Amino acid sequence: MQRGVLIKYKHSVMFGAWLPVESGLFGVPELSSPEGFQEAQEKALQETEQLVQKACITPPGPQTVMIFDQLSDALCRVADLADFVKIAHPDFAFREAAEEACRNIGTVVEKLNTNIELCQSLKQLLANKEVMDSLDPETRQVAELFMFDFEISGIHLDEEKRKRAVDLNVKILDLCNQFLIGAHLPNKIDKHILPEHIRYNFSVEGNYIQITGLHADCSDDLVREAAYKIFLYPNAEQLRCLEELLTSRNHLAQLVGYNTFAHRALQGTMARTPGKVHGEILFYRTLKDFEIMKGMKMKLNPQNSVINLNKHFDSFVYFLRYNIEPSLYCPFFSLGACMEGLNFLFNQLLGISLYAEQTEKGELWCEDVRKLAVVHENEGLLGYIYCDFFQRADKPHQDCHFTIRGGRLREDGEYQLPVVVLMLSLPHSTRSSPTLLTPGMMENLFHEMGHAMHSMLGRTRYQHVTGTRCPTDFAEVPSILMEYFASDYRVVNQFARHYQTGQSLPKSMVSRLCESKKICAAADMQLQVFYAVLDQLYHGEHPLKRSTTDILKETQEKFYGLPYVPNTAWQLRFSHLVGYGAKYYSYLMSRAIASMVWKQCFVQNPFDRAMGERYRKEMLAHGGGKEPMLMVQGMLQKSPSVEDFVDALVSDLDQDFETFFMDSE
């Protein structure tokens, strides 16, 4: 694929138009049409077959690990791309073809994970102490990770049970896809049921109104109540799908030798076991008496809140408003200004600049997608970020980071550049204004860019551990750390300008915004504990003693301050149950680590280049090629204890802790 001339990133350039030339999705020639997925898939499978044969005859050595990584790369190049296209492409034919490719590649992966001959070639390497001692740490780590994949897939089982494990994995893939689709589908209701004065807030199709989300940012109580009750109304088919998914996961875990799916999922993470999650990472001993929440409630004035606790419909997903109105902040957070802020921050910390990149015809799936080249001041081009930022029909309302192609050192000595997509759901610009972000949208943009930088700077030799391909409870650290930068006045002051007047965001408004986040922090922590406990219960001992809705109600009342709303089933919209099954606790653990990194390394100066370089060297560069706790120790220059994790989270709730507090003026 020919690259366009790099153009210095500017607000007007990034959202400009280009004269395209012919290509396929992401520059892959085969993907100029949906049928191309079949061709791309067949090429990948042919390459896979050759690599499997090569792996089985290669003597134990570093070449073994390289071949395994090539094998992984050949499959991921199609599967990762298809995984994004199946949910994000506006053309149903593309989505359908991508979904079929995902299923076919996924089936092959599961079969390879139970291939005795292939596993034996890796075992011979791991059993050869002399050869293993000669390997560099990253290569040893990757070899052990590949063996770990064999073990959790049931390589030790007899042939009949291995086949059953493959069938279960394929079934789980199908159920995951079905659940994700159902989690984002709108709910319909006869428009005459809703008061006429709020109907305009929703999409109308004939005599029906479509509810596509919770409308949590809406200032109208009735709109939020209607959206909450209708969007979360139980769906029998989605409920059956979730129950079957949880049951199938449990069957798979027990088949391959684990007590529960949670035990299987937590192998290879920092937590290791469900007991660790329950005993330490969720900090039951810290939160069990809800003293944090009590302290928060003493400061709450319900009249200043988006929610009204007396109506019993209000959700734990709503942000509390503490003397702030999000719409007052939007004019200062145009998308162009926010991107300039990110560009400035990355340049100061890491010597990185974002450049607009010319695209070819057919490379993009939607005309408003933009492509950025990530360029280091000395090292040159590091990779590409496709920015799929705007709302459109059939697009999931969830902010996500997707790896399209992982970075790796190729056989010819060149580095395969990483390619990622950042998907947001931002409003389009209008004739009178550019795209304007709420404070929450701005923070989410910074969060997802944290993932993107992890992908760009994870310069590993092997794509199997590139960027965010690391334990889940470490993968969220870079993104959550970016939230601290997004909540620092010194950072915000660099870019927050009124799109019409150029006025900087007043310090008093920043102060109130920060206060509101601190007020919400205790509630948010309990919310995360609730989510994590619920996730563990769903993936714990089976059969479940109660329905998933009853478990939700009981867990919410025990671990969260707001009551369960009758005739709702929020768990059916909890899409994280797919990607984070039994590992949702990762957000809490990652936040504790990010908090420690922020306070020790960046709170004094968020633009400290020396700390930025240490951050890259110790944490971002290794992807999953190094034990996460070793990376944390390298960054903090100490080994954190459980008490350090607890203190980091609790100190974030301290109203006196200065991150960017400025005196209100």
XYZ file of C-alpha atoms in Angstrom:
665
model
C 0.000 0.000 0.000
C 1.326 3.421 -0.883
C 1.368 5.918 1.920
C 0.412 9.496 1.461
C 2.737 12.328 2.360
C 2.762 12.937 6.086
C 1.141 16.238 6.932
C 1.642 17.968 10.253
C -1.412 17.382 12.383
C -3.720 20.370 12.450
C -7.398 20.741 13.307
C -8.256 21.691 9.727
C -6.107 18.963 8.187
C -7.264 16.016 10.228
C -10.855 16.437 9.167
C -10.129 17.425 5.584
C -10.853 15.425 2.417
C -8.489 13.392 0.252
C -8.345 12.317 -3.370
C -8.304 8.508 -3.020
C -6.809 5.690 -5.062
C -8.016 2.068 -5.153
C -7.462 -0.351 -2.241
C -9.326 -2.611 0.213
C -10.200 -2.311 3.905
C -7.114 -1.272 5.904
C -5.133 -1.459 2.662
C -5.693 -5.220 2.333
C -6.279 -5.746 -1.426
C -8.574 -8.770 -0.985
C -11.019 -6.802 1.160
C -12.387 -4.539 -1.542
C -15.575 -6.618 -1.292
C -17.181 -8.894 1.325
C -16.155 -11.953 -0.704
C -12.549 -11.007 -0.070
C -12.784 -12.334 3.481
C -12.994 -15.835 2.064
C -9.856 -15.255 0.005
C -7.969 -13.707 2.944
C -9.064 -16.578 5.148
C -7.906 -19.222 2.665
C -4.484 -17.549 2.354
C -4.129 -17.471 6.130
C -5.078 -21.133 6.453
C -2.636 -22.175 3.721
C 0.146 -20.282 5.480
C -0.950 -21.831 8.781
C -0.712 -25.358 7.407
C 2.816 -24.742 6.126
C 3.921 -23.231 9.426
C 2.476 -26.121 11.456
C 4.467 -28.583 9.361
C 7.584 -26.437 9.760
C 7.151 -26.190 13.539
C 6.857 -29.971 13.882
C 10.229 -30.652 12.176
C 12.276 -27.723 13.505
C 14.857 -28.608 16.188
C 14.320 -26.959 19.597
C 15.607 -23.389 19.600
C 14.577 -19.742 19.188
C 13.356 -20.597 15.682
C 10.594 -22.675 17.273
C 9.195 -19.633 19.070
C 9.488 -17.511 15.938
C 7.512 -20.065 13.892
C 4.801 -20.225 16.560
C 4.567 -16.443 16.466
C 4.358 -16.438 12.671
C 1.553 -18.942 13.011
C -0.235 -16.707 15.487
C 0.312 -13.672 13.260
C -1.052 -15.396 10.137
C -4.325 -16.166 11.922
C -4.589 -12.889 13.849
C -4.120 -10.782 10.708
C -7.501 -12.044 9.529
C -9.259 -12.729 12.829
C -8.471 -9.382 14.492
C -9.500 -7.391 11.441
C -12.679 -9.439 11.041
C -13.460 -9.060 14.759
C -13.701 -5.311 14.252
C -15.483 -5.380 10.898
C -18.220 -7.739 12.115
C -19.523 -5.157 14.569
C -18.528 -1.815 13.041
C -18.906 -1.955 9.259
C -22.079 -0.204 8.056
C -22.562 -2.771 5.248
C -24.366 -5.894 6.477
C -22.671 -8.047 3.809
C -19.242 -7.068 5.157
C -20.354 -7.726 8.738
C -21.737 -11.123 7.808
C -18.600 -12.135 5.877
C -16.380 -10.959 8.736
C -18.422 -12.885 11.285
C -18.058 -16.064 9.235
C -14.286 -15.502 8.983
C -14.084 -15.005 12.756
C -15.888 -18.260 13.362
C -13.766 -20.221 10.894
C -10.450 -18.827 12.131
C -11.562 -19.302 15.733
C -12.341 -22.957 15.051
C -8.872 -23.459 13.546
C -7.242 -21.784 16.564
C -9.041 -24.095 18.978
C -8.021 -27.148 16.938
C -4.397 -26.004 16.927
C -4.537 -25.488 20.694
C -5.301 -29.212 21.025
C -2.840 -30.399 18.338
C -0.624 -32.997 20.053
C 2.178 -32.957 17.477
C 2.389 -29.165 17.468
C 2.430 -29.072 21.270
C 5.158 -31.707 21.367
C 7.515 -29.488 19.364
C 7.108 -26.760 21.994
C 7.483 -29.227 24.863
C 10.823 -30.347 23.457
C 12.023 -26.755 23.558
C 10.812 -26.126 27.104
C 12.360 -29.393 28.317
C 15.779 -28.487 26.897
C 17.344 -26.543 29.768
C 20.487 -25.636 27.860
C 18.538 -24.116 24.984
C 16.045 -22.386 27.291
C 18.853 -20.815 29.314
C 20.303 -19.406 26.102
C 17.079 -17.606 25.139
C 16.450 -13.965 25.961
C 13.751 -13.296 28.609
C 11.096 -12.222 26.112
C 11.525 -15.356 23.995
C 11.304 -17.572 27.099
C 8.177 -15.731 28.224
C 6.518 -16.148 24.821
C 7.384 -19.858 24.687
C 5.782 -20.358 28.100
C 2.703 -18.372 27.057
C 2.186 -20.582 24.012
C 2.415 -23.655 26.246
C -0.064 -22.050 28.618
C -2.545 -21.751 25.716
C -2.198 -25.486 25.079
C -2.735 -26.328 28.739
C -5.899 -24.288 29.315
C -7.330 -25.684 26.067
C -7.098 -29.292 27.297
C -4.015 -30.614 25.502
C -3.651 -33.165 28.324
C -7.057 -34.765 27.635
C -7.772 -37.863 25.579
C -8.838 -37.455 21.962
C -12.570 -37.566 22.624
C -12.394 -34.913 25.359
C -10.095 -32.704 23.281
C -12.698 -32.750 20.518
C -15.391 -31.871 23.056
C -13.245 -28.955 24.272
C -12.903 -27.661 20.698
C -16.667 -27.945 20.172
C -17.336 -26.099 23.429
C -14.930 -23.319 22.496
C -16.598 -22.887 19.117
C -20.016 -22.834 20.791
C -18.783 -20.206 23.246
C -17.490 -18.061 20.366
C -20.940 -18.194 18.764
C -22.701 -17.372 22.030
C -20.338 -14.466 22.694
C -21.082 -13.015 19.285
C -24.825 -13.492 19.788
C -24.693 -11.866 23.238
C -22.727 -8.866 21.953
C -25.230 -8.274 19.168
C -28.140 -8.542 21.597
C -26.462 -6.230 24.122
C -26.487 -3.377 21.603
C -29.877 -3.933 19.961
C -32.430 -1.177 20.656
C -35.723 -1.852 22.404
C -38.970 -0.675 20.820
C -42.116 0.679 22.406
C -45.367 2.092 21.055
C -44.767 5.833 20.813
C -48.170 6.622 22.322
C -47.033 5.140 25.643
C -44.494 7.946 26.115
C -45.533 11.542 26.810
C -45.462 13.552 23.610
C -43.083 16.191 24.954
C -40.193 13.709 25.384
C -40.603 11.659 22.197
C -38.234 13.868 20.217
C -35.360 12.583 22.349
C -35.642 9.169 20.700
C -35.671 7.689 17.207
C -39.172 7.184 15.821
C -40.041 4.470 13.310
C -43.692 4.585 12.323
C -45.717 3.984 15.469
C -42.709 2.855 17.473
C -39.936 4.585 19.370
C -36.491 2.996 19.438
C -34.502 3.256 22.671
C -30.821 2.736 21.871
C -29.232 3.636 25.195
C -29.679 5.073 28.681
C -29.538 8.785 27.746
C -27.592 9.290 30.967
C -26.380 12.773 30.010
C -29.893 14.099 29.428
C -30.997 16.698 31.964
C -34.661 15.607 31.781
C -35.511 13.145 34.585
C -38.412 11.653 32.647
C -36.280 10.974 29.567
C -33.724 9.114 31.668
C -36.437 7.182 33.491
C -38.078 6.092 30.231
C -34.764 5.178 28.625
C -33.628 3.198 31.651
C -36.804 1.187 32.102
C -37.285 0.463 28.394
C -33.691 -0.141 27.318
C -33.049 -2.496 30.238
C -36.360 -4.345 30.029
C -35.614 -8.105 30.079
C -35.339 -9.912 26.761
C -36.020 -13.655 26.984
C -33.728 -14.607 24.097
C -30.829 -12.533 25.450
C -31.378 -14.030 28.899
C -31.231 -17.555 27.457
C -28.051 -16.647 25.576
C -26.340 -15.375 28.729
C -27.332 -18.414 30.763
C -26.093 -20.760 28.041
C -22.839 -18.818 27.721
C -22.141 -19.020 31.462
C -23.030 -22.718 31.560
C -20.850 -23.524 28.541
C -17.902 -21.651 30.020
C -18.268 -23.621 33.236
C -18.439 -26.935 31.339
C -15.281 -26.041 29.417
C -13.396 -25.048 32.568
C -14.297 -28.259 34.376
C -13.536 -30.373 31.307
C -9.951 -29.049 31.172
C -9.421 -29.383 34.925
C -10.523 -26.180 36.675
C -13.092 -25.827 39.455
C -14.795 -22.878 37.772
C -14.389 -20.676 34.723
C -13.047 -17.956 37.012
C -10.167 -20.242 38.034
C -9.349 -20.855 34.365
C -9.653 -17.208 33.332
C -7.426 -15.887 36.130
C -4.491 -18.153 35.324
C -1.742 -15.959 33.922
C -3.057 -12.709 35.441
C -1.617 -10.725 38.325
C -4.497 -11.929 40.509
C -3.886 -15.646 39.739
C -6.947 -16.998 41.617
C -10.547 -16.002 42.451
C -9.547 -16.084 46.120
C -7.076 -13.302 45.468
C -9.764 -11.268 43.738
C -12.257 -11.704 46.556
C -9.750 -11.301 49.364
C -7.508 -8.547 48.122
C -8.197 -6.955 44.785
C -11.811 -6.091 45.523
C -10.715 -4.777 48.913
C -13.663 -6.212 50.817
C -11.936 -5.356 54.051
C -11.788 -1.717 52.961
C -15.278 -1.366 51.583
C -17.243 -3.910 53.627
C -18.788 -1.407 56.012
C -19.363 1.207 53.267
C -17.625 3.934 55.242
C -16.397 5.439 51.977
C -19.923 5.668 50.642
C -21.182 7.082 53.918
C -18.599 9.829 53.754
C -19.688 10.629 50.243
C -23.386 10.756 51.106
C -22.780 13.327 53.826
C -21.575 15.695 51.114
C -24.335 14.941 48.612
C -27.198 17.240 47.871
C -29.740 15.226 45.843
C -30.986 18.414 44.247
C -27.583 18.810 42.563
C -27.648 15.291 41.217
C -28.594 14.042 37.788
C -30.383 11.234 39.582
C -33.293 11.354 41.972
C -32.958 8.526 44.463
C -36.669 8.622 45.362
C -37.812 7.499 41.903
C -36.258 4.033 42.146
C -35.387 3.956 38.443
C -32.070 5.697 38.721
C -28.965 3.866 37.616
C -25.540 3.503 39.056
C -24.240 4.423 35.595
C -25.317 8.048 35.841
C -22.764 10.685 36.747
C -23.631 12.818 39.752
C -23.650 16.492 38.960
C -22.004 18.621 41.588
C -22.537 22.213 40.558
C -21.603 21.466 36.962
C -23.565 21.346 33.748
C -21.774 19.291 31.049
C -23.127 21.499 28.264
C -21.238 24.484 29.700
C -17.960 22.635 29.159
C -18.627 21.366 25.648
C -17.660 24.601 23.809
C -14.174 24.307 25.330
C -13.737 20.683 24.277
C -14.001 20.638 20.496
C -12.665 17.410 19.017
C -9.928 19.277 17.199
C -8.798 20.987 20.408
C -8.785 17.697 22.335
C -6.716 16.002 19.628
C -4.260 18.892 19.702
C -4.047 18.435 23.462
C -3.221 14.755 23.053
C -0.672 15.577 20.381
C 1.021 18.101 22.665
C 1.032 15.709 25.638
C 2.511 12.799 23.644
C 5.115 15.094 22.134
C 6.209 16.386 25.534
C 6.252 13.017 27.285
C 7.324 10.629 24.533
C 8.619 12.644 21.584
C 5.662 11.473 19.485
C 3.547 13.418 17.006
C 0.242 12.549 15.346
C -0.010 13.181 11.618
C -2.972 13.029 9.266
C -2.456 10.305 6.680
C -3.858 10.086 3.170
C -6.060 7.050 2.618
C -6.841 5.057 -0.475
C -10.267 4.378 -1.930
C -11.783 1.380 -0.196
C -9.376 1.537 2.753
C -12.027 3.040 5.037
C -15.422 1.612 5.968
C -17.011 5.013 6.501
C -16.171 8.390 4.979
C -15.785 10.151 8.339
C -13.076 7.759 9.591
C -9.646 9.379 9.761
C -6.216 7.747 9.736
C -3.330 8.993 11.878
C 0.331 8.117 11.537
C 2.184 7.961 14.861
C 5.725 9.267 14.372
C 8.622 9.410 16.837
C 11.026 12.315 16.581
C 14.030 9.984 16.172
C 12.657 6.541 15.348
C 10.231 7.600 12.635
C 6.922 5.907 11.888
C 5.664 3.690 14.736
C 2.236 2.656 13.438
C -1.264 3.761 12.448
C -4.429 4.685 14.317
C -7.768 4.685 12.499
C -10.153 7.072 14.253
C -13.762 5.877 13.949
C -15.137 8.560 16.199
C -18.664 9.449 15.095
C -22.134 8.094 15.726
C -23.908 6.163 12.972
C -26.749 3.696 12.631
C -25.965 0.130 13.770
C -22.703 1.206 15.391
C -22.249 -0.037 18.985
C -22.533 2.709 21.596
C -19.343 1.694 23.325
C -15.871 3.196 23.267
C -13.326 0.560 22.242
C -9.762 -0.064 21.112
C -9.203 -2.763 18.489
C -5.901 -4.285 17.416
C -6.070 -4.796 13.659
C -2.460 -5.864 13.206
C 0.108 -6.456 15.905
C 3.677 -5.259 15.730
C 6.498 -7.808 15.407
C 10.012 -8.230 14.052
C 9.624 -9.883 10.677
C 11.889 -12.526 9.214
C 13.448 -9.967 6.824
C 14.546 -7.808 9.764
C 11.898 -5.124 9.163
C 9.380 -4.269 11.859
C 5.728 -4.992 11.121
C 3.993 -1.773 12.133
C 0.990 -2.045 14.451
C -2.435 -0.910 13.244
C -5.325 -0.150 15.603
C -8.806 1.355 15.548
C -10.236 3.656 18.195
C -14.031 3.581 18.124
C -16.065 6.255 19.905
C -19.642 7.522 19.545
C -19.213 11.269 19.283
C -21.797 13.662 17.826
C -21.210 15.009 14.342
C -20.321 18.611 13.720
C -23.080 20.968 12.628
C -23.186 23.970 10.352
C -22.716 26.236 13.342
C -20.197 24.275 15.426
C -17.525 21.566 15.289
C -17.898 18.293 17.201
C -18.096 19.257 20.876
C -17.301 16.797 23.658
C -18.697 16.582 27.149
C -16.104 16.197 29.939
C -16.937 12.479 30.018
C -16.384 12.131 26.270
C -13.062 13.954 26.552
C -11.946 11.617 29.321
C -12.993 8.577 27.277
C -10.991 9.867 24.308
C -7.892 10.135 26.511
C -8.597 6.652 27.919
C -8.766 5.006 24.497
C -5.681 6.893 23.320
C -3.863 5.336 26.259
C -4.609 1.923 24.747
C -3.467 3.157 21.350
C -0.106 4.360 22.693
C 0.370 1.003 24.401
C -0.116 -0.629 20.998
C 2.172 1.825 19.216
C 5.019 1.636 21.757
C 4.867 -2.069 22.591
C 7.859 -2.740 20.344
C 8.066 -6.454 21.006
C 9.805 -9.041 18.865
C 6.658 -11.181 18.846
C 3.133 -10.128 17.897
C 1.739 -12.672 20.365
C 2.652 -10.199 23.120
C 2.466 -6.923 21.226
C 0.951 -3.834 22.869
C -2.262 -4.646 24.709
C -1.776 -8.425 24.285
C -0.910 -8.734 27.951
C -2.746 -9.825 31.114
C -6.091 -8.046 31.333
C -5.422 -6.669 34.800
C -2.396 -4.824 33.395
C -3.839 -3.860 29.994
C -6.037 -1.133 31.501
C -3.177 0.630 33.303
C -2.055 2.856 30.387
C -5.626 3.862 29.550
C -6.620 4.653 33.137
C -3.388 6.587 33.639
C -4.476 8.824 30.754
C -7.616 9.695 32.731
C -5.389 11.298 35.357
C -3.778 13.456 32.658
C -7.255 14.368 31.389
C -8.120 15.540 34.929
C -5.104 17.767 35.436
C -5.528 21.509 34.967
C -2.016 21.929 33.593
C -2.828 19.471 30.817
C -6.370 20.689 30.192
C -5.161 24.295 30.099
C -2.981 23.467 27.097
C -5.933 22.777 24.819
C -9.323 23.670 26.365
C -10.329 26.721 24.342
C -13.773 28.018 23.480
C -14.288 27.119 19.827
C -15.728 30.594 19.069
C -13.832 33.005 21.304
C -10.570 31.132 21.942
C -11.025 31.758 25.687
C -9.301 29.271 27.996
C -11.445 27.146 30.280
C -11.720 29.202 33.495
C -9.946 27.795 36.530
C -13.159 27.950 38.546
C -14.896 25.655 36.057
C -11.982 23.236 36.140
C -12.104 23.256 39.928
C -15.817 22.430 39.961
C -15.290 19.681 37.400
C -12.578 18.165 39.552
C -14.750 18.427 42.661
C -17.544 16.608 40.852
C -15.192 13.751 39.959
C -14.073 13.456 43.553
C -17.662 13.447 44.764
C -18.439 10.649 42.311
C -15.251 8.707 42.985
C -16.550 6.816 46.026
C -19.746 5.852 44.225
C -17.757 4.833 41.181
C -15.454 2.662 43.268
C -18.388 0.855 44.809
C -19.843 0.526 41.328
C -16.656 -1.138 40.094
C -16.638 -3.463 43.110
C -20.255 -4.368 42.363
C -19.477 -5.082 38.691
C -16.450 -7.169 39.625
C -18.268 -9.200 42.280
C -21.171 -9.846 39.923
C -18.762 -11.004 37.219
C -17.064 -13.379 39.670
C -20.384 -14.804 40.855
C -21.584 -15.427 37.317
C -18.351 -17.289 36.550
C -18.080 -19.041 39.905
C -19.681 -22.268 41.087
C -22.362 -23.765 38.846
C -25.181 -24.402 38.547
C -26.079 -20.913 39.713
C -28.335 -21.021 42.752
C -30.582 -18.236 41.444
C -31.350 -16.519 38.141
C -28.809 -14.026 36.824
C -31.304 -11.238 37.549
C -31.813 -12.341 41.163
C -28.039 -12.526 41.604
C -27.760 -9.022 40.150
C -30.404 -7.681 42.538
C -28.848 -9.308 45.607
C -25.297 -8.220 44.685
C -26.351 -4.662 43.901
C -28.129 -4.280 47.227
C -25.107 -5.683 49.076
C -22.315 -3.812 47.314
C -23.890 -0.707 45.856
C -25.912 2.119 47.342
C -28.663 2.512 44.744
C -31.596 0.086 44.703
C -32.351 -2.443 41.994
C -35.078 -1.285 39.607
C -37.858 -3.887 39.199
C -38.421 -5.367 35.729
C -34.948 -4.489 34.493
C -32.059 -6.771 33.599
C -28.952 -4.632 33.301
C -26.719 -7.716 32.994
C -28.132 -8.366 29.520
C -26.444 -5.127 28.365
C -23.177 -5.861 30.198
C -21.082 -6.522 27.089
C -17.911 -6.720 29.188
C -19.047 -10.198 30.203
C -17.742 -11.310 26.800
C -14.284 -9.754 26.654
C -13.704 -9.529 30.411
C -15.443 -12.703 31.605
C -14.283 -13.335 35.217
C -11.736 -10.519 34.819
C -13.746 -7.334 35.208
C -11.920 -6.752 38.505
C -9.038 -5.654 36.242
C -10.348 -2.085 36.207
C -9.924 -1.810 39.975
C -6.455 -3.315 39.998
C -5.337 -1.256 37.016
C -6.686 1.905 38.624
C -4.675 1.226 41.765
C -1.490 0.834 39.706
C -2.258 3.870 37.543
C -2.919 5.914 40.680
C 0.464 4.950 42.136
C 2.253 5.749 38.860
C 0.503 9.111 38.577
C 1.192 10.215 42.139
C 4.790 9.062 42.209
C 5.881 9.942 38.689
C 3.675 12.602 37.082
C 1.712 14.605 39.640
C 4.571 17.076 40.131
C 4.971 17.608 36.402
C 2.624 15.924 33.908
C 5.002 16.826 31.065
C 8.146 15.338 32.637
C 10.054 13.848 29.687
C 12.362 11.779 31.880
C 9.368 10.123 33.525
C 7.739 9.691 30.135
C 10.812 7.837 28.889
C 10.864 5.679 32.014
C 7.183 4.926 31.489
C 7.863 3.819 27.928
C 10.940 1.771 28.823
C 9.524 0.062 31.908
C 5.839 -0.404 31.035
C 4.734 0.343 27.478
C 7.589 -1.205 25.516
C 7.157 -4.781 26.723
C 3.516 -5.462 25.846
C 2.897 -8.899 27.366
C 6.511 -10.002 26.965
C 7.387 -9.350 30.607
C 5.675 -10.210 33.886
C 3.332 -7.300 34.715
C 4.467 -6.974 38.325
C 8.068 -6.654 37.150
C 6.988 -3.779 34.906
C 5.191 -2.104 37.801
C 8.253 -2.541 40.011
C 10.473 -1.047 37.322
C 8.250 2.017 37.026
C 7.706 2.587 40.755
C 11.195 1.347 41.670
C 9.667 -0.708 44.460
C 7.454 -3.769 44.870
C 3.936 -2.614 45.875
C 2.079 -4.508 48.589
C -1.648 -5.183 48.878
C -1.811 -2.295 51.337
C -0.243 -0.028 48.700
C -2.991 -0.988 46.261
C -5.683 -0.250 48.848
C -4.081 3.043 49.861
C -3.812 4.136 46.217
C -7.523 3.634 45.641
C -8.670 5.144 48.903
C -6.392 8.172 48.562
C -8.078 8.955 45.258
C -11.235 9.571 47.294
C -9.505 12.105 49.529
C -11.017 15.492 48.829
C -7.793 17.141 49.935
C -5.544 15.267 47.519
C -4.330 17.655 44.853
C -4.252 16.448 41.312
C -5.308 19.618 39.577
C -7.350 21.353 42.242
C -7.342 25.051 41.701
C -8.989 27.575 43.993
C -12.405 28.560 42.762
C -12.403 32.143 41.687
